[in-house]
């Protein structure tokens, strides 16, 4: 058994050799999940259909926890120099918009992680700028930004449930065995 990072979904595996995904609040079984990786795509899977991914979103180069979903909106953080933070329509598998990410154009964005804070706010971070930022989707405004964070290979972002609905935002940077 394992939980996703935000605790909203957990997976079980049993002697019947089946993996089951459940919503932590409702305990109802989920069937749809997304994967992303270095193949420049996000795949939409329905675990009831064993053959192949049901849809593909072409473009994102995911290199860490740079994939999140809110309703029918998919957020991706790609390890690319420009337009690294993007919103996609899950139903149409099409790009909705590029989101700005704080930092200079010289070093590139190269994002590792992104997460929805609420339907109109995202948190993202990466190694190009060695920084992180909170971005308002509707206005493209960077409401908070951190630069010159210690650059390491591993990034993770988190928003505790009690902070997600309020004005607080939390960013965490993982550096090897240390926590920043």
Coordinates of N, CA and C in Angstrom, one line a residue:
X1 N 0.8 -1.2 0.0 CA 0.0 0.0 0.0 C 0.9 1.2 0.0
X2 N 0.4 2.3 -0.7 CA 1.2 3.5 -0.8 C 0.2 4.7 -1.0
X3 N 0.6 5.9 -0.5 CA -0.2 7.1 -0.7 C 0.5 8.0 -1.7
X4 N -0.3 8.8 -2.4 CA 0.3 9.8 -3.2 C 0.8 10.9 -2.3
X5 N 1.6 11.8 -2.8 CA 2.3 12.8 -2.0 C 1.3 13.7 -1.1
X6 N 0.2 14.0 -1.7 CA -0.8 14.9 -0.9 C -1.8 14.1 -0.1
X7 N -1.7 12.8 -0.2 CA -2.5 11.9 0.7 C -4.0 11.8 0.2
X8 N -4.3 12.3 -1.0 CA -5.7 12.3 -1.5 C -6.0 10.9 -2.1
X9 N -5.0 10.2 -2.6 CA -5.3 8.9 -3.2 C -4.3 7.9 -2.6
X10 N -4.7 6.6 -2.5 CA -3.8 5.6 -2.1 C -4.0 4.4 -3.0
X11 N -3.0 3.6 -3.1 CA -3.0 2.4 -3.9 C -2.8 1.1 -3.1
X12 N -3.5 0.1 -3.5 CA -3.3 -1.2 -2.8 C -2.9 -2.3 -3.8
X13 N -2.2 -3.3 -3.4 CA -1.9 -4.4 -4.3 C -2.1 -5.7 -3.4
X14 N -2.7 -6.7 -4.0 CA -2.9 -7.9 -3.3 C -2.5 -9.2 -4.0
X15 N -2.9 -10.3 -3.4 CA -2.5 -11.6 -4.0 C -3.2 -11.9 -5.3
X16 N -4.3 -11.1 -5.6 CA -4.9 -11.3 -6.9 C -4.2 -10.6 -8.0
X17 N -3.0 -9.9 -7.7 CA -2.2 -9.3 -8.7 C -2.8 -8.1 -9.3
X18 N -3.7 -7.4 -8.6 CA -4.4 -6.2 -9.1 C -4.0 -5.0 -8.3
X19 N -3.8 -3.9 -8.9 CA -3.5 -2.6 -8.2 C -4.8 -1.8 -8.2
X20 N -5.2 -1.3 -7.1 CA -6.4 -0.5 -7.0 C -6.1 0.8 -6.4
X21 N -6.7 1.9 -7.0 CA -6.5 3.2 -6.5 C -7.8 3.7 -5.9
X22 N -7.7 4.4 -4.7 CA -8.8 4.8 -3.9 C -8.7 6.3 -3.6
X23 N -9.8 7.0 -3.5 CA -9.9 8.3 -3.0 C -9.9 8.2 -1.5
X24 N -9.0 8.9 -0.8 CA -8.8 8.8 0.6 C -10.0 9.3 1.4
X25 N -10.7 10.3 0.9 CA -11.9 10.8 1.6 C -13.1 10.0 1.4
X26 N -13.4 9.6 0.2 CA -14.6 8.8 -0.1 C -14.5 7.3 -0.1
X27 N -13.3 6.9 -0.2 CA -12.9 5.4 -0.2 C -13.5 4.8 -1.5
X28 N -13.8 5.6 -2.5 CA -14.3 5.1 -3.8 C -13.1 4.8 -4.7
X29 N -13.2 3.7 -5.5 CA -12.1 3.3 -6.3 C -12.0 4.3 -7.5
X30 N -10.8 4.7 -7.8 CA -10.5 5.6 -9.0 C -9.9 4.7 -10.1
X31 N -10.2 5.0 -11.3 CA -9.8 4.2 -12.4 C -8.9 5.0 -13.4
X32 N -8.9 6.3 -13.3 CA -8.1 7.1 -14.3 C -6.9 7.6 -13.5
X33 N -5.7 7.6 -14.2 CA -4.5 8.2 -13.6 C -3.6 8.6 -14.8
X34 N -2.7 9.5 -14.4 CA -1.8 10.1 -15.4 C -0.3 9.7 -15.1
X35 N 0.5 9.6 -16.1 CA 1.9 9.4 -16.0 C 2.6 10.3 -16.9
X36 N 3.8 10.7 -16.5 CA 4.6 11.6 -17.4 C 6.1 11.2 -17.2
X37 N 6.9 11.5 -18.2 CA 8.3 11.2 -18.1 C 9.1 11.8 -19.2
X38 N 10.3 11.2 -19.4 CA 11.3 11.8 -20.4 C 10.9 11.5 -21.8
X39 N 9.8 10.9 -22.1 CA 9.4 10.6 -23.5 C 8.6 11.7 -24.1
X40 N 8.6 12.9 -23.4 CA 7.9 14.1 -23.9 C 6.4 13.9 -24.1
X41 N 5.8 13.2 -23.1 CA 4.4 13.0 -23.2 C 3.8 12.7 -21.8
X42 N 2.5 13.0 -21.7 CA 1.7 12.6 -20.5 C 0.7 11.6 -21.0
X43 N 0.6 10.5 -20.4 CA -0.3 9.5 -20.8 C -1.5 9.4 -19.8
X44 N -2.7 9.3 -20.3 CA -3.9 9.2 -19.5 C -4.3 7.7 -19.6
X45 N -4.3 7.1 -18.4 CA -4.6 5.6 -18.4 C -6.0 5.4 -17.7
X46 N -6.7 4.4 -18.1 CA -7.8 3.9 -17.4 C -7.5 2.4 -17.1
X47 N -7.3 2.2 -15.8 CA -6.8 0.9 -15.4 C -7.8 -0.3 -15.7
X48 N -9.0 0.0 -16.0 CA -10.0 -1.0 -16.4 C -9.7 -1.5 -17.8
X49 N -8.9 -0.7 -18.6 CA -8.6 -1.1 -20.0 C -7.1 -1.4 -20.0
X50 N -6.7 -2.6 -20.1 CA -5.3 -3.0 -19.9 C -4.4 -2.8 -21.0
X51 N -4.9 -2.6 -22.2 CA -4.1 -2.6 -23.4 C -3.1 -1.4 -23.5
X52 N -3.5 -0.2 -23.4 CA -2.7 0.9 -23.7 C -3.3 2.2 -23.1
X53 N -2.5 3.3 -23.1 CA -3.0 4.6 -22.6 C -4.2 5.0 -23.5
X54 N -5.1 5.6 -22.8 CA -6.4 6.0 -23.6 C -6.2 7.3 -24.3
X55 N -5.3 8.2 -23.8 CA -5.0 9.5 -24.5 C -3.6 9.8 -24.2
X56 N -3.0 10.7 -25.1 CA -1.6 11.2 -24.9 C -1.6 12.7 -25.1
X57 N -1.0 13.4 -24.2 CA -0.7 14.8 -24.3 C 0.8 14.9 -24.7
X58 N 1.0 15.3 -25.9 CA 2.4 15.4 -26.4 C 3.0 16.7 -26.1
X59 N 4.3 16.6 -25.6 CA 5.1 17.9 -25.4 C 5.8 17.9 -24.0
X60 N 5.2 17.7 -22.9 CA 5.8 17.9 -21.6 C 7.0 16.9 -21.4
X61 N 8.1 17.4 -20.9 CA 9.3 16.6 -20.6 C 9.4 16.5 -19.1
X62 N 8.7 15.6 -18.5 CA 8.6 15.5 -17.0 C 9.8 14.8 -16.4
X63 N 10.5 15.5 -15.5 CA 11.7 14.9 -14.9 C 11.6 14.8 -13.4
X64 N 10.5 14.9 -12.8 CA 10.3 14.9 -11.4 C 8.8 14.9 -11.1
X65 N 8.5 15.4 -9.9 CA 7.0 15.6 -9.6 C 6.4 16.8 -10.2
X66 N 6.5 16.8 -11.5 CA 6.0 18.0 -12.3 C 4.7 17.7 -13.0
X67 N 3.8 17.0 -12.4 CA 2.5 16.6 -13.0 C 1.4 16.7 -11.9
X68 N 0.4 17.5 -12.2 CA -0.7 17.6 -11.2 C -2.0 17.8 -12.0
X69 N -3.1 17.5 -11.4 CA -4.4 17.6 -12.1 C -5.4 18.3 -11.1
X70 N -6.3 19.1 -11.6 CA -7.4 19.7 -10.9 C -8.6 19.7 -11.8
X71 N -9.5 18.9 -11.6 CA -10.7 18.8 -12.4 C -10.3 18.3 -13.8
X72 N -10.5 19.1 -14.8 CA -10.1 18.7 -16.2 C -8.9 19.4 -16.6
X73 N -8.2 20.0 -15.7 CA -7.0 20.8 -16.0 C -5.7 20.1 -15.5
X74 N -4.8 19.9 -16.4 CA -3.5 19.2 -16.1 C -2.4 20.2 -16.1
X75 N -1.6 20.2 -15.0 CA -0.5 21.1 -14.9 C 0.8 20.3 -15.1
X76 N 1.7 20.8 -16.0 CA 3.0 20.1 -16.2 C 4.1 21.1 -16.0
X77 N 5.2 20.6 -15.4 CA 6.5 21.3 -15.3 C 7.5 20.5 -16.0
X78 N 8.1 21.1 -17.1 CA 9.0 20.4 -17.9 C 10.4 20.9 -17.7
X79 N 11.3 20.0 -18.0 CA 12.7 20.3 -17.9 C 13.2 20.8 -19.2
X80 N 12.7 22.0 -19.6 CA 13.1 22.7 -20.8 C 13.4 24.2 -20.5
X81 N 14.1 24.9 -21.4 CA 14.5 26.2 -21.1 C 13.4 27.3 -21.1
X82 N 12.3 27.1 -22.0 CA 11.3 28.1 -22.1 C 9.9 27.4 -22.1
X83 N 8.9 28.1 -21.7 CA 7.5 27.6 -21.6 C 7.5 26.2 -20.9
X84 N 8.1 26.2 -19.7 CA 8.2 25.0 -19.0 C 7.0 24.7 -18.1
X85 N 6.2 25.7 -17.8 CA 5.1 25.6 -16.9 C 3.8 25.7 -17.8
X86 N 3.0 24.6 -17.9 CA 1.9 24.7 -18.9 C 0.7 24.1 -18.3
X87 N -0.5 24.5 -18.8 CA -1.8 24.0 -18.4 C -2.4 23.3 -19.7
X88 N -2.9 22.2 -19.5 CA -3.5 21.4 -20.6 C -5.0 21.0 -20.3
X89 N -5.8 20.9 -21.3 CA -7.1 20.4 -21.2 C -7.1 18.9 -21.2
X90 N -7.5 18.2 -20.1 CA -7.5 16.8 -20.1 C -8.4 16.2 -21.1
X91 N -9.6 16.7 -21.3 CA -10.6 16.1 -22.2 C -10.1 16.2 -23.7
X92 N -9.5 17.3 -24.0 CA -9.1 17.5 -25.4 C -7.6 17.1 -25.7
X93 N -6.8 16.9 -24.6 CA -5.4 16.7 -24.7 C -4.7 17.8 -25.4
X94 N -5.1 19.0 -25.2 CA -4.5 20.2 -25.9 C -4.0 21.2 -24.9
X95 N -3.0 22.0 -25.3 CA -2.4 23.0 -24.5 C -3.5 24.1 -24.3
X96 N -3.7 24.6 -23.0 CA -4.6 25.7 -22.8 C -3.7 27.0 -22.7
X97 N -2.6 27.0 -21.9 CA -1.8 28.1 -21.9 C -0.4 27.8 -21.3
X98 N 0.5 28.7 -21.6 CA 1.8 28.7 -21.0 C 1.7 29.6 -19.8
X99 N 2.3 29.3 -18.7 CA 2.3 30.1 -17.5 C 3.7 30.7 -17.3
X100 N 3.8 32.0 -16.9 CA 5.1 32.6 -16.7 C 5.8 31.9 -15.4
X101 N 7.1 31.9 -15.5 CA 7.9 31.4 -14.3 C 8.9 32.4 -14.0
X102 N 9.0 32.8 -12.8 CA 10.0 33.9 -12.4 C 11.4 33.5 -12.7
X103 N 12.2 34.4 -13.2 CA 13.6 34.2 -13.5 C 14.0 34.7 -14.8
X104 N 15.3 34.8 -15.0 CA 15.9 35.3 -16.2 C 15.8 34.4 -17.4
X105 N 15.9 34.9 -18.6 CA 15.8 34.0 -19.8 C 17.2 33.4 -20.1
X106 N 18.2 33.9 -19.5 CA 19.6 33.5 -19.9 C 19.8 32.0 -19.4
X107 N 19.4 31.7 -18.2 CA 19.7 30.4 -17.6 C 18.6 29.3 -18.0
X108 N 17.5 29.7 -18.5 CA 16.4 28.8 -18.8 C 15.6 28.4 -17.5
X109 N 14.4 27.9 -17.7 CA 13.6 27.5 -16.6 C 13.9 26.2 -16.0
X110 N 13.9 25.1 -16.8 CA 14.2 23.8 -16.4 C 13.5 23.4 -15.0
X111 N 12.2 23.2 -15.1 CA 11.4 22.9 -13.9 C 11.4 21.4 -13.6
X112 N 11.4 21.1 -12.3 CA 11.3 19.8 -11.8 C 10.0 19.5 -11.2
X113 N 9.3 20.5 -10.6 CA 8.2 20.2 -9.8 C 7.1 21.3 -10.0
X114 N 5.8 20.9 -9.9 CA 4.7 21.8 -9.9 C 3.5 21.1 -9.2
X115 N 2.7 22.0 -8.6 CA 1.5 21.5 -7.9 C 0.4 22.6 -7.9
X116 N -0.8 22.2 -8.0 CA -1.9 23.2 -7.8 C -2.0 23.5 -6.4
X117 N -2.2 24.8 -6.0 CA -2.5 25.2 -4.7 C -4.1 25.3 -4.5
X118 N -4.7 25.8 -5.6 CA -6.1 25.9 -5.7 C -6.4 26.0 -7.2
X119 N -7.7 26.1 -7.6 CA -7.9 26.1 -9.1 C -7.3 27.2 -9.9
X120 N -6.9 28.3 -9.2 CA -6.3 29.5 -9.8 C -4.9 29.8 -9.4
X121 N -4.2 28.9 -8.7 CA -2.9 29.1 -8.2 C -2.0 27.9 -8.3
X122 N -0.8 28.0 -8.8 CA 0.1 26.9 -8.8 C 1.5 27.3 -8.2
X123 N 2.2 26.3 -7.8 CA 3.5 26.4 -7.2 C 4.4 25.6 -8.0
X124 N 5.6 26.1 -8.4 CA 6.5 25.4 -9.2 C 7.9 25.8 -8.9
X125 N 8.9 24.9 -9.2 CA 10.3 25.1 -8.9 C 11.2 24.3 -9.8
X126 N 12.4 24.8 -10.0 CA 13.3 24.2 -10.9 C 14.7 24.6 -10.8
X127 N 15.6 24.0 -11.6 CA 17.0 24.2 -11.4 C 17.6 25.3 -12.3
X128 N 16.9 25.7 -13.4 CA 17.4 26.7 -14.3 C 17.6 28.1 -13.5
X129 N 16.6 28.4 -12.7 CA 16.7 29.6 -11.9 C 17.0 29.3 -10.5
X130 N 17.2 28.1 -10.1 CA 17.4 27.7 -8.7 C 16.3 28.4 -7.9
X131 N 15.1 28.3 -8.3 CA 14.1 29.1 -7.6 C 12.7 28.4 -7.7
X132 N 11.8 29.0 -7.0 CA 10.4 28.5 -7.0 C 9.5 29.7 -7.0
X133 N 8.2 29.5 -7.4 CA 7.3 30.6 -7.5 C 5.9 30.2 -7.3
X134 N 5.0 31.1 -6.9 CA 3.6 30.9 -6.8 C 3.0 31.8 -7.9
X135 N 2.2 31.2 -8.8 CA 1.7 31.9 -9.9 C 0.2 31.9 -9.9
X136 N -0.4 33.0 -10.1 CA -1.9 33.1 -10.3 C -2.2 32.8 -11.7
X137 N -3.0 31.8 -12.0 CA -3.3 31.4 -13.4 C -4.1 32.5 -14.1
X138 N -5.1 33.0 -13.5 CA -6.0 34.0 -14.2 C -5.3 35.3 -14.6
X139 N -4.3 35.7 -13.9 CA -3.6 37.0 -14.1 C -2.2 36.8 -14.6
X140 N -1.7 35.6 -14.5 CA -0.3 35.4 -14.8 C 0.7 36.1 -13.9
X141 N 0.2 36.5 -12.7 CA 1.0 37.2 -11.8 C 1.7 36.3 -10.9
X142 N 3.0 36.6 -10.7 CA 3.8 35.8 -9.7 C 3.6 36.4 -8.3
X143 N 2.8 35.7 -7.5 CA 2.5 36.3 -6.2 C 3.6 36.1 -5.2
X144 N 4.4 35.1 -5.3 CA 5.6 34.9 -4.5 C 6.7 34.3 -5.3
X145 N 7.9 34.6 -5.0 CA 9.0 33.9 -5.7 C 10.2 33.8 -4.8
X146 N 10.9 32.8 -5.0 CA 12.1 32.5 -4.2 C 13.2 32.3 -5.3
X147 N 14.3 32.9 -5.2 CA 15.4 32.7 -6.1 C 16.7 32.3 -5.3
X148 N 17.6 31.8 -6.0 CA 18.9 31.4 -5.5 C 18.8 30.4 -4.3
X149 N 17.8 29.5 -4.5 CA 17.7 28.4 -3.6 C 18.8 27.5 -3.9
X150 N 19.3 26.7 -2.9 CA 20.4 25.7 -3.2 C 20.0 24.8 -4.3
X151 N 20.8 24.8 -5.4 CA 20.5 23.9 -6.5 C 21.0 22.5 -6.3
X152 N 20.1 21.6 -6.3 CA 20.5 20.2 -6.2 C 19.7 19.4 -7.2
X153 N 19.8 18.1 -7.3 CA 19.1 17.3 -8.3 C 17.7 17.0 -7.9
X154 N 17.4 17.0 -6.7 CA 16.0 16.6 -6.3 C 15.2 17.7 -5.8
X155 N 14.0 17.9 -6.3 CA 13.1 18.9 -5.9 C 11.8 18.3 -5.5
X156 N 11.1 18.8 -4.5 CA 9.8 18.4 -4.2 C 9.0 19.7 -3.6
X157 N 7.8 19.7 -3.9 CA 7.0 20.9 -3.4 C 5.8 20.3 -2.6
X158 N 5.4 21.0 -1.6 CA 4.2 20.5 -0.9 C 3.4 21.6 -0.3
X159 N 2.1 21.4 -0.3 CA 1.2 22.3 0.3 C 0.3 21.5 1.3
X160 N 0.5 21.6 2.6 CA -0.3 20.9 3.6 C -1.8 21.2 3.4
X161 N -2.7 20.3 3.6 CA -4.1 20.5 3.4 C -4.6 21.7 4.1
X162 N -4.2 21.9 5.3 CA -4.7 23.1 6.1 C -4.3 24.4 5.5
X163 N -3.2 24.4 4.6 CA -2.8 25.7 4.0 C -3.4 25.9 2.6
X164 N -3.8 24.8 2.0 CA -4.3 24.9 0.6 C -5.4 25.9 0.4
X165 N -6.3 26.0 1.4 CA -7.5 26.9 1.2 C -7.2 28.3 1.7
X166 N -6.2 28.5 2.4 CA -5.9 29.8 3.0 C -4.8 30.6 2.3
X167 N -4.4 31.7 2.9 CA -3.4 32.5 2.2 C -2.0 32.0 2.3
X168 N -1.7 30.9 3.1 CA -0.4 30.4 3.3 C 0.0 29.5 2.1
X169 N 1.3 29.5 1.7 CA 1.9 28.7 0.7 C 3.1 28.1 1.3
X170 N 3.4 26.9 1.0 CA 4.6 26.2 1.6 C 5.4 25.6 0.4
X171 N 6.7 25.9 0.4 CA 7.6 25.3 -0.5 C 8.7 24.5 0.2
X172 N 9.0 23.3 -0.3 CA 10.1 22.5 0.3 C 11.0 22.1 -0.8
X173 N 12.3 22.2 -0.5 CA 13.3 21.8 -1.4 C 14.1 20.6 -0.7
X174 N 14.2 19.5 -1.4 CA 14.9 18.4 -0.8 C 16.3 18.4 -1.5
X175 N 17.3 18.3 -0.6 CA 18.7 18.3 -1.1 C 19.4 17.0 -0.5
X176 N 19.5 16.0 -1.3 CA 20.1 14.8 -0.8 C 19.3 14.3 0.4
X177 N 20.0 14.1 1.5 CA 19.4 13.7 2.7 C 18.9 14.8 3.6
X178 N 19.3 16.1 3.2 CA 18.9 17.2 4.0 C 17.5 17.7 3.6
X179 N 16.9 18.5 4.4 CA 15.6 19.1 4.0 C 15.8 20.6 4.1
X180 N 15.3 21.4 3.0 CA 15.5 22.8 3.0 C 14.2 23.5 3.1

